[in-house]
mmCIF file of C-alpha atoms in Angstrom:
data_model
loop_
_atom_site.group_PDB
_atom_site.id
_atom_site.type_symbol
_atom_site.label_atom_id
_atom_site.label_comp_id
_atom_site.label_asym_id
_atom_site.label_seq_id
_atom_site.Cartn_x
_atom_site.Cartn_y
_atom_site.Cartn_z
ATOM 1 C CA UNK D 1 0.000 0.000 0.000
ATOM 2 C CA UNK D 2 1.835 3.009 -1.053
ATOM 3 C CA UNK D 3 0.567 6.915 0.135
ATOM 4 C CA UNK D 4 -0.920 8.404 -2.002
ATOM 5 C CA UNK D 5 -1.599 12.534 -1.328
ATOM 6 C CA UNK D 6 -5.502 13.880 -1.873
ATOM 7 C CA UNK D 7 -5.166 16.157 -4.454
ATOM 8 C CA UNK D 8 -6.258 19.243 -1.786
ATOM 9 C CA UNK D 9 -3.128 18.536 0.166
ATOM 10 C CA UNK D 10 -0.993 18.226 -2.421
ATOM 11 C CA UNK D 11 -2.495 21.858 -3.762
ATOM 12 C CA UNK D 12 -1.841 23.227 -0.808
ATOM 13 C CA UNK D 13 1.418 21.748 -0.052
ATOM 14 C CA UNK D 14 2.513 23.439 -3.622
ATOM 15 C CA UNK D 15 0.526 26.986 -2.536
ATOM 16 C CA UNK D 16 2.813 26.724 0.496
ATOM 17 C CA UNK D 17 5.866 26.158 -0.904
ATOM 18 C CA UNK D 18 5.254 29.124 -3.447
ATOM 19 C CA UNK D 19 4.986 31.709 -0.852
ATOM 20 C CA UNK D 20 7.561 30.497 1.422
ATOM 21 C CA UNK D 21 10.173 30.270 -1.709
ATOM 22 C CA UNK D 22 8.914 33.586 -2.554
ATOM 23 C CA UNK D 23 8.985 35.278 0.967
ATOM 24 C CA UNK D 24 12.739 34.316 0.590
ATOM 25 C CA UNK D 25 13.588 36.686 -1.959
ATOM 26 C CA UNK D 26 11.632 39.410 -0.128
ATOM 27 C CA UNK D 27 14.089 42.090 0.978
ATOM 28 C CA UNK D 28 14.669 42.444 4.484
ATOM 29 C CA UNK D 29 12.825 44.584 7.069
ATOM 30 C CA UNK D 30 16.022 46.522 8.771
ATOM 31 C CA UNK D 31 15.679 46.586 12.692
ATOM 32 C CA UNK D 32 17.203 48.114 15.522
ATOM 33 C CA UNK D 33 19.057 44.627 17.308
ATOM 34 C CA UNK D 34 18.893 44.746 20.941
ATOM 35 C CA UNK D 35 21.845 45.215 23.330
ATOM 36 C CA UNK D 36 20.868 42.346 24.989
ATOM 37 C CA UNK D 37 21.146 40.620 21.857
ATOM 38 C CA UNK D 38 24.750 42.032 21.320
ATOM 39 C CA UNK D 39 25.695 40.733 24.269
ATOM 40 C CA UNK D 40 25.252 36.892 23.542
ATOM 41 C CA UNK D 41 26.789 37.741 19.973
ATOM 42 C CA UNK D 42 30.112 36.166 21.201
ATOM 43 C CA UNK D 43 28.635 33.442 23.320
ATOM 44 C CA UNK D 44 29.946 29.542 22.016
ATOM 45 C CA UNK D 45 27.856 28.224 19.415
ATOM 46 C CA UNK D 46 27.165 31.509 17.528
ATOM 47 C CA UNK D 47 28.111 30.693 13.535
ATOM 48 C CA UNK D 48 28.483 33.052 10.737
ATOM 49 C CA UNK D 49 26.956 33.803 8.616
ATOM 50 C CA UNK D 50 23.639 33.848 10.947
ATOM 51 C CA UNK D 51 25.273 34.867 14.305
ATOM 52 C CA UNK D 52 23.359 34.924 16.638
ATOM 53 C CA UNK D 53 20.331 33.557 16.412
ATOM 54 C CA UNK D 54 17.531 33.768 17.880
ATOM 55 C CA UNK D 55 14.121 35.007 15.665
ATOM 56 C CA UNK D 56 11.385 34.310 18.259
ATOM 57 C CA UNK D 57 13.466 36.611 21.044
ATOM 58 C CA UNK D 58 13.653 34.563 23.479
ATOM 59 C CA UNK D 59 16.506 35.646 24.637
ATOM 60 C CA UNK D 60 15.615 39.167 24.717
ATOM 61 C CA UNK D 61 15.831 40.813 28.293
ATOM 62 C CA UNK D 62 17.205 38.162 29.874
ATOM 63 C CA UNK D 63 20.796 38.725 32.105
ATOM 64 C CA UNK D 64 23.502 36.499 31.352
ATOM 65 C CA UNK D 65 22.903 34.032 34.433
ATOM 66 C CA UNK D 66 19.720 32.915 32.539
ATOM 67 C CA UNK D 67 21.334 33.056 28.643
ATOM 68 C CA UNK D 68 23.810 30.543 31.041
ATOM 69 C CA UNK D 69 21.040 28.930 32.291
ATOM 70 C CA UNK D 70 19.399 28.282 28.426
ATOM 71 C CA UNK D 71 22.893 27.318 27.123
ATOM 72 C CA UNK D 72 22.754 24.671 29.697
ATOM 73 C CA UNK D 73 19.814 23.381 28.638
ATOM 74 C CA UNK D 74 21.042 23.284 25.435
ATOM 75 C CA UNK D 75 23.887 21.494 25.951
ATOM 76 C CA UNK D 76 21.908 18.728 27.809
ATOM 77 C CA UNK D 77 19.174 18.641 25.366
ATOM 78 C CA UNK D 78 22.166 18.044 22.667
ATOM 79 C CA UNK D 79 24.062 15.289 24.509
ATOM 80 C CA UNK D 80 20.487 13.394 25.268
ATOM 81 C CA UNK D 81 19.685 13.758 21.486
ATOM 82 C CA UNK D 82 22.970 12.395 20.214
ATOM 83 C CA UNK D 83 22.317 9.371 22.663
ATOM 84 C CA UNK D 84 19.214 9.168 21.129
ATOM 85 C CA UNK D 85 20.255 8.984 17.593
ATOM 86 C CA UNK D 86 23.014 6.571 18.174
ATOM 87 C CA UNK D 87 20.372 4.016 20.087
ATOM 88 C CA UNK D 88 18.381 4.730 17.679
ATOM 89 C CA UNK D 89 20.478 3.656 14.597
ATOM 90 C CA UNK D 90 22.609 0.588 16.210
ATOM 91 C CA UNK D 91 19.549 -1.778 17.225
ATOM 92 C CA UNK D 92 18.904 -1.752 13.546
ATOM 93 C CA UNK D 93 21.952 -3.880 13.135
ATOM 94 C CA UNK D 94 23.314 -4.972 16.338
ATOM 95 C CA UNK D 95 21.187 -6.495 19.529
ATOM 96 C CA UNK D 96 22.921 -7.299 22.304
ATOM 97 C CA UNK D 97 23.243 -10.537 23.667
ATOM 98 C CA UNK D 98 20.364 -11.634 26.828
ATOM 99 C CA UNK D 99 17.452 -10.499 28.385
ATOM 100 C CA UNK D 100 15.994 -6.953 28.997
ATOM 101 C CA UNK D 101 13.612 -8.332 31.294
ATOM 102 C CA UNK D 102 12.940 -11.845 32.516
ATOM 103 C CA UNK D 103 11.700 -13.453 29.458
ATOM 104 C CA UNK D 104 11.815 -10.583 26.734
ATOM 105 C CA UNK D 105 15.002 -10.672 24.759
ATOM 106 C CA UNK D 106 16.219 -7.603 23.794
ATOM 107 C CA UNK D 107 16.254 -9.392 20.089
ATOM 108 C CA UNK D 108 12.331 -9.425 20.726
ATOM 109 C CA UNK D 109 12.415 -5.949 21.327
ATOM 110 C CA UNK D 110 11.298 -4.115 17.898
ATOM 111 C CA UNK D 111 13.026 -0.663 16.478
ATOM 112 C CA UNK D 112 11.889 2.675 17.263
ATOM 113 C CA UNK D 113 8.521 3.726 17.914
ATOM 114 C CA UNK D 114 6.939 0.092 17.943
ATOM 115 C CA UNK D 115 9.341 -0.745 21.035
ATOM 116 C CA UNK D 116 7.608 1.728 23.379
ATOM 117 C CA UNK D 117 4.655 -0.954 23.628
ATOM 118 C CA UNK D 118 7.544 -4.006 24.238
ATOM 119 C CA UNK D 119 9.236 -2.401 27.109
ATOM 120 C CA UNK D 120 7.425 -3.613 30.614
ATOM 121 C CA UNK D 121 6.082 -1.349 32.901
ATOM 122 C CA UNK D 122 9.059 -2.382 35.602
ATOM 123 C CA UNK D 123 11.739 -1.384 32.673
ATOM 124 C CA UNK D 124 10.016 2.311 32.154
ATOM 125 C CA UNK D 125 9.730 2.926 35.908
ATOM 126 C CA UNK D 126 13.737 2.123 35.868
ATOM 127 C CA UNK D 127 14.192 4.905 33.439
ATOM 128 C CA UNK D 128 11.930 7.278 34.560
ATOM 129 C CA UNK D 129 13.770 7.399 37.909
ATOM 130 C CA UNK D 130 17.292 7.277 36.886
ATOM 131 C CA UNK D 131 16.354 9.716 34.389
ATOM 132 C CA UNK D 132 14.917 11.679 37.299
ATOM 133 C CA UNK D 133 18.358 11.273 39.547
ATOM 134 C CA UNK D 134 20.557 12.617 36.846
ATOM 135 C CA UNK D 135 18.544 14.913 36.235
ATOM 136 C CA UNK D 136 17.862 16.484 39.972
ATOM 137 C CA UNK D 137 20.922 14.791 41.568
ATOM 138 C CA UNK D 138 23.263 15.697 39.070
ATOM 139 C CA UNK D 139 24.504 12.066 39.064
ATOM 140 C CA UNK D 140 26.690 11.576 36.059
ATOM 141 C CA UNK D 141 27.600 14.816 36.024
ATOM 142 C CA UNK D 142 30.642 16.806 36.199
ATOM 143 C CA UNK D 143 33.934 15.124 36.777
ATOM 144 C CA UNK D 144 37.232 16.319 37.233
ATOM 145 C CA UNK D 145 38.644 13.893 34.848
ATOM 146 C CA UNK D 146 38.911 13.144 31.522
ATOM 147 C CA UNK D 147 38.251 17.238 30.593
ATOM 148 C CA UNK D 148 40.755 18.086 27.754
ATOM 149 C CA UNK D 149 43.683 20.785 28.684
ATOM 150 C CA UNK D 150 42.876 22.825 25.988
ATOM 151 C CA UNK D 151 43.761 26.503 25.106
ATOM 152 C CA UNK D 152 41.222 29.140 24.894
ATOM 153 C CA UNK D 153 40.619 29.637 21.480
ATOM 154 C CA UNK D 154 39.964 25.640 20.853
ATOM 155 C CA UNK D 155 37.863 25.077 23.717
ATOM 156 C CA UNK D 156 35.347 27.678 22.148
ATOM 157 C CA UNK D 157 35.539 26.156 19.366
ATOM 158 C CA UNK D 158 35.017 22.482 20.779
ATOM 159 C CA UNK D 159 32.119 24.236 22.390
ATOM 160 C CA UNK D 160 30.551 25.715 19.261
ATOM 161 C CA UNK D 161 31.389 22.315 17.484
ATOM 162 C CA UNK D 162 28.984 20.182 20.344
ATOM 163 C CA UNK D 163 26.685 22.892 20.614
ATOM 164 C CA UNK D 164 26.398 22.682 16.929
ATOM 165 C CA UNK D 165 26.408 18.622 16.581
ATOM 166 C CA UNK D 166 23.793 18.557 19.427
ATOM 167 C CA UNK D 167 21.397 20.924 17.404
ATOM 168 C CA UNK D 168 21.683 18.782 14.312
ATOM 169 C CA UNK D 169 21.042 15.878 16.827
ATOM 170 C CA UNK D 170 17.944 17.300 18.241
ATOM 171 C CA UNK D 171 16.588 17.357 14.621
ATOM 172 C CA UNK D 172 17.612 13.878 13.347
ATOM 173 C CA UNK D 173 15.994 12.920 16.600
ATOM 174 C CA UNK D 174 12.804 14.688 15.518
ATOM 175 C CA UNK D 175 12.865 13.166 11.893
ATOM 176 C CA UNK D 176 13.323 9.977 13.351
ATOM 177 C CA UNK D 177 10.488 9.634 15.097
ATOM 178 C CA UNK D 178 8.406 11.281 12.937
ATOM 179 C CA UNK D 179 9.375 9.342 9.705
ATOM 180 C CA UNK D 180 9.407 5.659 12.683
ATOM 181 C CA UNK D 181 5.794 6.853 13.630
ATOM 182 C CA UNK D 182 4.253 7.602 10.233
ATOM 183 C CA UNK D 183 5.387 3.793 8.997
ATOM 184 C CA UNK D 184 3.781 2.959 12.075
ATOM 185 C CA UNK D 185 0.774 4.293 11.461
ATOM 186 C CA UNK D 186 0.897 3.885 7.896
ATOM 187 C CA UNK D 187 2.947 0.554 7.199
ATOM 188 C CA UNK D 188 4.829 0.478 3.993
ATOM 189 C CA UNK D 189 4.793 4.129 2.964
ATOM 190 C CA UNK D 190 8.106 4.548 2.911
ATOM 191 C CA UNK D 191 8.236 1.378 0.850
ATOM 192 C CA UNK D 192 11.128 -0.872 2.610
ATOM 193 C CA UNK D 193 8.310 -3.516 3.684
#
């Protein structure tokens, strides 16, 4: 069974497209930045040729302890997605060896989405709380080894760079499950079953 757009959607998919390709070649309203925004202009992860960015101004008014406060966020936000990708990738071609839980194999186990249902109700209470002591514990948090003795001008930019791979992350993360959930709904649309 292969999807198949209604007409209607697919005329207003192509209306859409139209005015967002031409709202790109619009010429540019020119406004006053902010100091505020100035101020987190030099801030890791800022890239040219956008700088920084930030078009729903969320930042705007805010001191620097919350900016810090966002960035760290962020940064934890990042790190969870790129965990997310990577488990989410791997089980497609490697299982480990055993049992999740007495008597489900983690080879029983399906891929993405579909595994939410497999997982027993004893497994997600084990996340849900060590997800909770990391996250109001701090457990697995800082340590005074292992961090790189690095020079100024490369630590910002190993900064920028996991700010920046963390961002991408958050997105495959987001395409992932929303390409995993639409085969689940719709089996075969994607036309690898």
């Amino acid at each position: 069974h292969i999807f198949t757009p209604e007409p209607t959607m697919m005329k207003l998919a192509l209306i859409a497209s139209l005015v967002a390709g031409a709202a790109a070649f619009a010429p540019a309203s020119k406004q006053a930045s902010s100091s505020a925004l100035k101020a987190f202009e030099n801030e890791a992860g800022v890239i040219q040729p956008t700088g920084f960015f930030d078009p729903f101004g969320l930042s705007k008014g805010k001191d620097m302890a919350t900016f810090d406060q966002y960035r760290t966020a962020e940064l934890k936000h990042g790190r969870v997605a790129m965990l997310c990708v990577i488990g989410y990738v791997v089980p497609e071609f490697y299982r480990f060896p055993g049992d999740i839980a007495p008597g489900l194999k983690f080879a029983d186990v399906p891929n993405g989405v579909a595994a939410l249902s497999a997982i027993p109700a004893l497994g997600w209470a084990q996340i849900f709380f060590l997800v909770g002591a990391v996250d109001y514990w701090g457990v697995l948090g800082d340590f005074e080894y292992g961090k790189p003795d690095l020079d100024a001008d490369t630590l910002a930019k190993r900064q920028t760079q996991e700010l920046q791979n963390g961002r991408l992350a958050m997105l495959a993360t987001l395409e992932l499950l929303r390409h995993d959930s639409q085969n689940y709904v719709s089996p075969g649309f994607d036309g690898l079953d």
